[in-house]
Amino acid sequence: MRVKKTIIGLLCALVTPLAFAQTSTTTTEETTTTNKPVTETTTSTTYTAGTVTTYEPGKTVVVKSDEGPVSFALGTAAHIVTTAGKVVTAPLRAGQKVRVYYTGPTESRTVERVIVED
């Protein structure tokens, strides 16, 4: 009887780990992405040359050109320099000859730089 119980106990001890063994499942997911077509935008810089009629530092400059007065909004990125490339620290004065370089259409011109001509 004792031998029988020992054999049954050993069999249970061998079978128990198999009963509680975990199985693993591997799931593979495949995703497909489509690329949107790339739109290329080209911007060109143009300029207007003339004389300053009105200037509000950091806000606007009005230049009288061959086409009449043209108003430009000055942002924080606009640089005012001389033809030699030196930064102008004094405010622009009426009558100064300038060349205003800007990008964008007429209704939303962005001033890149103003060159004060000698």
Coordinates of C-alpha atoms in Angstrom, one line a residue:
M1 CA 0.0 0.0 0.0
R2 CA 2.8 2.4 0.8
V3 CA 4.5 1.7 -2.5
K4 CA 1.3 2.4 -4.3
K5 CA 0.9 5.8 -2.6
T6 CA 4.5 6.7 -3.4
I7 CA 4.1 5.8 -7.0
I8 CA 0.8 7.8 -7.2
G9 CA 2.4 10.8 -5.5
L10 CA 5.4 10.7 -7.9
L11 CA 3.1 10.5 -10.9
C12 CA 1.1 13.5 -9.6
A13 CA 4.3 15.4 -9.0
L14 CA 5.3 14.8 -12.7
V15 CA 1.9 15.5 -14.2
T16 CA 1.1 18.7 -12.2
P17 CA 3.6 21.0 -14.0
L18 CA 2.2 20.0 -17.3
A19 CA -1.3 20.8 -16.2
F20 CA -0.3 24.4 -15.1
A21 CA 2.0 25.1 -18.1
Q22 CA 1.2 28.3 -20.0
T23 CA 0.9 28.4 -23.7
S24 CA 1.9 31.4 -25.7
T25 CA 0.2 32.9 -28.7
T26 CA 1.9 35.0 -31.3
T27 CA -0.2 37.5 -33.2
T28 CA 1.2 39.2 -36.3
E29 CA -0.5 42.4 -37.5
E30 CA 0.1 43.8 -40.9
T31 CA -0.6 47.5 -41.6
T32 CA -0.4 49.3 -44.9
T33 CA 0.0 53.0 -45.2
T34 CA -0.4 55.1 -48.3
N35 CA 1.7 58.2 -48.9
K36 CA 0.0 61.4 -49.9
P37 CA 1.3 63.1 -52.9
V38 CA 3.9 65.7 -52.2
T39 CA 3.0 69.2 -53.1
E40 CA 5.9 71.5 -53.9
T41 CA 5.5 75.2 -53.2
T42 CA 7.9 77.7 -54.8
T43 CA 8.1 81.2 -53.4
S44 CA 9.9 83.9 -55.0
T45 CA 11.2 87.1 -53.5
T46 CA 10.4 90.3 -55.3
Y47 CA 11.1 93.9 -54.4
T48 CA 9.7 97.4 -54.7
A49 CA 12.0 100.3 -55.0
G50 CA 11.1 103.9 -54.1
T51 CA 11.2 106.5 -51.4
V52 CA 9.8 106.2 -47.9
T53 CA 6.7 108.3 -47.3
T54 CA 5.6 106.9 -43.9
Y55 CA 7.3 104.6 -41.4
E56 CA 6.1 103.1 -38.1
P57 CA 8.9 101.0 -36.6
G58 CA 7.9 97.4 -36.3
K59 CA 4.6 98.0 -38.0
T60 CA 4.4 99.5 -41.5
V61 CA 6.4 101.2 -44.1
V62 CA 4.8 103.0 -47.1
V63 CA 7.0 103.4 -50.2
K64 CA 6.2 105.7 -53.1
S65 CA 7.2 103.7 -56.2
D66 CA 6.6 104.2 -60.0
E67 CA 3.3 102.4 -59.4
G68 CA 2.2 104.7 -56.6
P69 CA 2.3 104.3 -52.8
V70 CA 2.8 100.7 -51.6
S71 CA 2.2 99.7 -48.0
F72 CA 4.1 96.9 -46.3
A73 CA 3.6 95.3 -43.0
L74 CA 6.8 94.8 -41.1
G75 CA 7.1 91.7 -38.9
T76 CA 9.8 90.9 -36.4
A77 CA 11.7 88.9 -39.0
A78 CA 12.2 92.0 -41.3
H79 CA 15.8 93.3 -41.4
I80 CA 16.7 96.9 -42.3
V81 CA 20.2 97.1 -43.7
T82 CA 22.4 99.4 -45.9
T83 CA 23.6 98.4 -49.3
A84 CA 26.8 97.3 -47.6
G85 CA 24.8 94.9 -45.4
K86 CA 25.2 96.8 -42.1
V87 CA 22.1 96.8 -39.9
V88 CA 20.4 100.2 -39.7
T89 CA 19.5 101.1 -36.1
A90 CA 18.0 104.6 -36.8
P91 CA 14.4 104.8 -37.9
L92 CA 13.7 105.3 -41.6
R93 CA 12.9 108.8 -42.6
A94 CA 10.6 110.2 -45.2
G95 CA 12.4 110.7 -48.5
Q96 CA 15.0 107.9 -48.0
K97 CA 15.5 105.7 -51.0
V98 CA 14.8 102.1 -50.2
R99 CA 14.3 98.7 -51.8
V100 CA 11.8 96.5 -50.0
Y101 CA 12.2 92.7 -50.6
Y102 CA 9.1 90.7 -49.9
T103 CA 7.4 87.3 -50.5
G104 CA 3.8 86.3 -51.0
P105 CA 0.9 87.8 -53.0
T106 CA -0.1 91.4 -52.8
E107 CA -2.7 90.9 -50.1
S108 CA -0.4 89.1 -47.8
R109 CA 3.1 90.4 -48.5
T110 CA 5.8 89.3 -46.0
V111 CA 8.7 91.7 -45.8
E112 CA 12.1 89.9 -45.6
R113 CA 14.4 92.9 -45.7
V114 CA 14.6 96.6 -46.5
I115 CA 17.8 97.9 -48.1
V116 CA 18.4 101.6 -47.5
E117 CA 20.2 103.0 -50.6
D118 CA 22.9 105.6 -50.2

